[in-house]
């Protein structure tokens, strides 16, 4: 019997190419999860997916994902479901609020505010809207 708490669970993690997202992906893989690395960086994303396969023997794949785009957020969930039949865990980790540098909201240029809004509010909402019906149907998910 295995003690892996996430064995065969399916996780989609945005912004998993480095930093906290990569750390989450590694921990989930260590616990047996299958992982979608939903990452905009075409260099780090594939490397992380390969690391998870090599280091933990789990299924993982990279999917180029711009977390400011509705279709990319939805596609990350759809690809997980298409490949593995489900989604159990969604981690909205991508962050991009510092495009214009950290500053007061009244001083932030409109294009930077629009980017921050789509990255930090709308992107996660779109991914959740795609994931939640699957989670509800199976009676579980996080």
GROMACS .gro file of C-alpha atoms in nm:
model
  142
    1UNK     CA    1   0.000   0.000   0.000
    2UNK     CA    2   0.127   0.345  -0.088
    3UNK     CA    3   0.124   0.646   0.140
    4UNK     CA    4   0.112   0.899  -0.142
    5UNK     CA    5  -0.178   1.129  -0.059
    6UNK     CA    6  -0.234   1.253  -0.415
    7UNK     CA    7  -0.183   0.927  -0.602
    8UNK     CA    8  -0.354   0.951  -0.942
    9UNK     CA    9  -0.507   1.290  -0.866
   10UNK     CA   10  -0.491   1.543  -1.149
   11UNK     CA   11  -0.358   1.893  -1.081
   12UNK     CA   12  -0.342   2.198  -1.307
   13UNK     CA   13  -0.098   2.462  -1.185
   14UNK     CA   14  -0.064   2.800  -1.355
   15UNK     CA   15   0.271   2.971  -1.329
   16UNK     CA   16   0.446   2.644  -1.247
   17UNK     CA   17   0.767   2.715  -1.439
   18UNK     CA   18   0.956   2.847  -1.139
   19UNK     CA   19   0.928   2.973  -0.784
   20UNK     CA   20   0.628   2.881  -0.572
   21UNK     CA   21   0.442   2.721  -0.864
   22UNK     CA   22   0.733   2.489  -0.936
   23UNK     CA   23   0.758   2.403  -0.567
   24UNK     CA   24   0.388   2.316  -0.557
   25UNK     CA   25   0.423   2.105  -0.872
   26UNK     CA   26   0.718   1.915  -0.724
   27UNK     CA   27   0.535   1.849  -0.397
   28UNK     CA   28   0.221   1.730  -0.575
   29UNK     CA   29   0.429   1.501  -0.797
   30UNK     CA   30   0.614   1.366  -0.493
   31UNK     CA   31   0.271   1.278  -0.352
   32UNK     CA   32   0.177   1.096  -0.674
   33UNK     CA   33  -0.028   1.355  -0.864
   34UNK     CA   34  -0.039   1.388  -1.240
   35UNK     CA   35   0.045   1.750  -1.318
   36UNK     CA   36  -0.023   2.002  -1.594
   37UNK     CA   37   0.246   2.270  -1.597
   38UNK     CA   38   0.039   2.562  -1.731
   39UNK     CA   39   0.318   2.811  -1.792
   40UNK     CA   40   0.389   3.095  -2.036
   41UNK     CA   41   0.767   3.040  -2.040
   42UNK     CA   42   0.847   2.792  -2.316
   43UNK     CA   43   1.187   2.713  -2.166
   44UNK     CA   44   1.114   2.654  -1.799
   45UNK     CA   45   0.771   2.491  -1.844
   46UNK     CA   46   0.890   2.185  -2.040
   47UNK     CA   47   1.192   2.148  -1.811
   48UNK     CA   48   0.973   2.135  -1.500
   49UNK     CA   49   0.741   1.877  -1.659
   50UNK     CA   50   1.042   1.661  -1.746
   51UNK     CA   51   1.185   1.701  -1.395
   52UNK     CA   52   0.860   1.574  -1.245
   53UNK     CA   53   0.866   1.269  -1.469
   54UNK     CA   54   1.234   1.198  -1.402
   55UNK     CA   55   1.239   1.272  -1.028
   56UNK     CA   56   0.904   1.124  -0.925
   57UNK     CA   57   0.795   0.890  -1.206
   58UNK     CA   58   0.462   1.068  -1.254
   59UNK     CA   59   0.282   1.179  -1.565
   60UNK     CA   60   0.329   1.550  -1.630
   61UNK     CA   61   0.313   1.775  -1.930
   62UNK     CA   62   0.375   2.136  -2.021
   63UNK     CA   63   0.107   2.348  -2.182
   64UNK     CA   64   0.190   2.699  -2.301
   65UNK     CA   65  -0.054   2.913  -2.104
   66UNK     CA   66  -0.091   3.289  -2.098
   67UNK     CA   67  -0.286   3.330  -1.774
   68UNK     CA   68  -0.426   3.664  -1.893
   69UNK     CA   69  -0.617   3.491  -2.173
   70UNK     CA   70  -0.954   3.325  -2.122
   71UNK     CA   71  -0.898   3.058  -2.386
   72UNK     CA   72  -0.560   2.959  -2.237
   73UNK     CA   73  -0.699   2.922  -1.883
   74UNK     CA   74  -0.991   2.715  -2.006
   75UNK     CA   75  -0.766   2.506  -2.234
   76UNK     CA   76  -0.539   2.409  -1.942
   77UNK     CA   77  -0.835   2.247  -1.767
   78UNK     CA   78  -0.976   2.097  -2.088
   79UNK     CA   79  -0.640   1.937  -2.172
   80UNK     CA   80  -0.614   1.778  -1.827
   81UNK     CA   81  -0.965   1.635  -1.859
   82UNK     CA   82  -0.902   1.517  -2.216
   83UNK     CA   83  -0.580   1.340  -2.117
   84UNK     CA   84  -0.673   1.201  -1.776
   85UNK     CA   85  -1.052   1.217  -1.763
   86UNK     CA   86  -1.075   1.449  -1.465
   87UNK     CA   87  -0.937   1.743  -1.272
   88UNK     CA   88  -0.902   1.723  -0.895
   89UNK     CA   89  -0.688   2.023  -0.806
   90UNK     CA   90  -0.658   2.370  -0.960
   91UNK     CA   91  -0.384   2.602  -0.838
   92UNK     CA   92  -0.411   2.956  -0.976
   93UNK     CA   93  -0.052   3.053  -0.904
   94UNK     CA   94   0.039   3.275  -1.202
   95UNK     CA   95   0.096   3.633  -1.097
   96UNK     CA   96   0.182   3.939  -1.298
   97UNK     CA   97   0.080   4.252  -1.118
   98UNK     CA   98   0.416   4.424  -1.139
   99UNK     CA   99   0.433   4.494  -1.513
  100UNK     CA  100   0.466   4.868  -1.443
  101UNK     CA  101   0.644   4.819  -1.112
  102UNK     CA  102   0.470   4.813  -0.778
  103UNK     CA  103   0.294   5.142  -0.728
  104UNK     CA  104  -0.026   5.293  -0.599
  105UNK     CA  105  -0.329   5.199  -0.803
  106UNK     CA  106  -0.408   5.565  -0.882
  107UNK     CA  107  -0.062   5.598  -1.039
  108UNK     CA  108  -0.072   5.274  -1.237
  109UNK     CA  109  -0.101   5.310  -1.617
  110UNK     CA  110  -0.425   5.172  -1.759
  111UNK     CA  111  -0.252   4.899  -1.962
  112UNK     CA  112  -0.068   4.774  -1.653
  113UNK     CA  113  -0.391   4.774  -1.452
  114UNK     CA  114  -0.567   4.583  -1.730
  115UNK     CA  115  -0.288   4.325  -1.733
  116UNK     CA  116  -0.296   4.287  -1.354
  117UNK     CA  117  -0.676   4.253  -1.360
  118UNK     CA  118  -0.671   3.979  -1.622
  119UNK     CA  119  -0.380   3.794  -1.462
  120UNK     CA  120  -0.494   3.807  -1.102
  121UNK     CA  121  -0.875   3.818  -1.122
  122UNK     CA  122  -1.015   3.711  -1.456
  123UNK     CA  123  -0.759   3.438  -1.533
  124UNK     CA  124  -0.830   3.244  -1.213
  125UNK     CA  125  -1.204   3.298  -1.259
  126UNK     CA  126  -1.196   3.153  -1.612
  127UNK     CA  127  -0.998   2.849  -1.497
  128UNK     CA  128  -1.236   2.793  -1.205
  129UNK     CA  129  -1.541   2.822  -1.431
  130UNK     CA  130  -1.395   2.547  -1.649
  131UNK     CA  131  -1.284   2.323  -1.360
  132UNK     CA  132  -1.575   2.344  -1.117
  133UNK     CA  133  -1.835   2.158  -1.327
  134UNK     CA  134  -1.598   1.859  -1.345
  135UNK     CA  135  -1.530   1.874  -0.973
  136UNK     CA  136  -1.900   1.900  -0.889
  137UNK     CA  137  -1.982   1.605  -1.116
  138UNK     CA  138  -1.728   1.384  -0.937
  139UNK     CA  139  -1.827   1.514  -0.594
  140UNK     CA  140  -1.478   1.635  -0.504
  141UNK     CA  141  -1.205   1.875  -0.597
  142UNK     CA  142  -0.997   2.158  -0.461
   0.00000   0.00000   0.00000
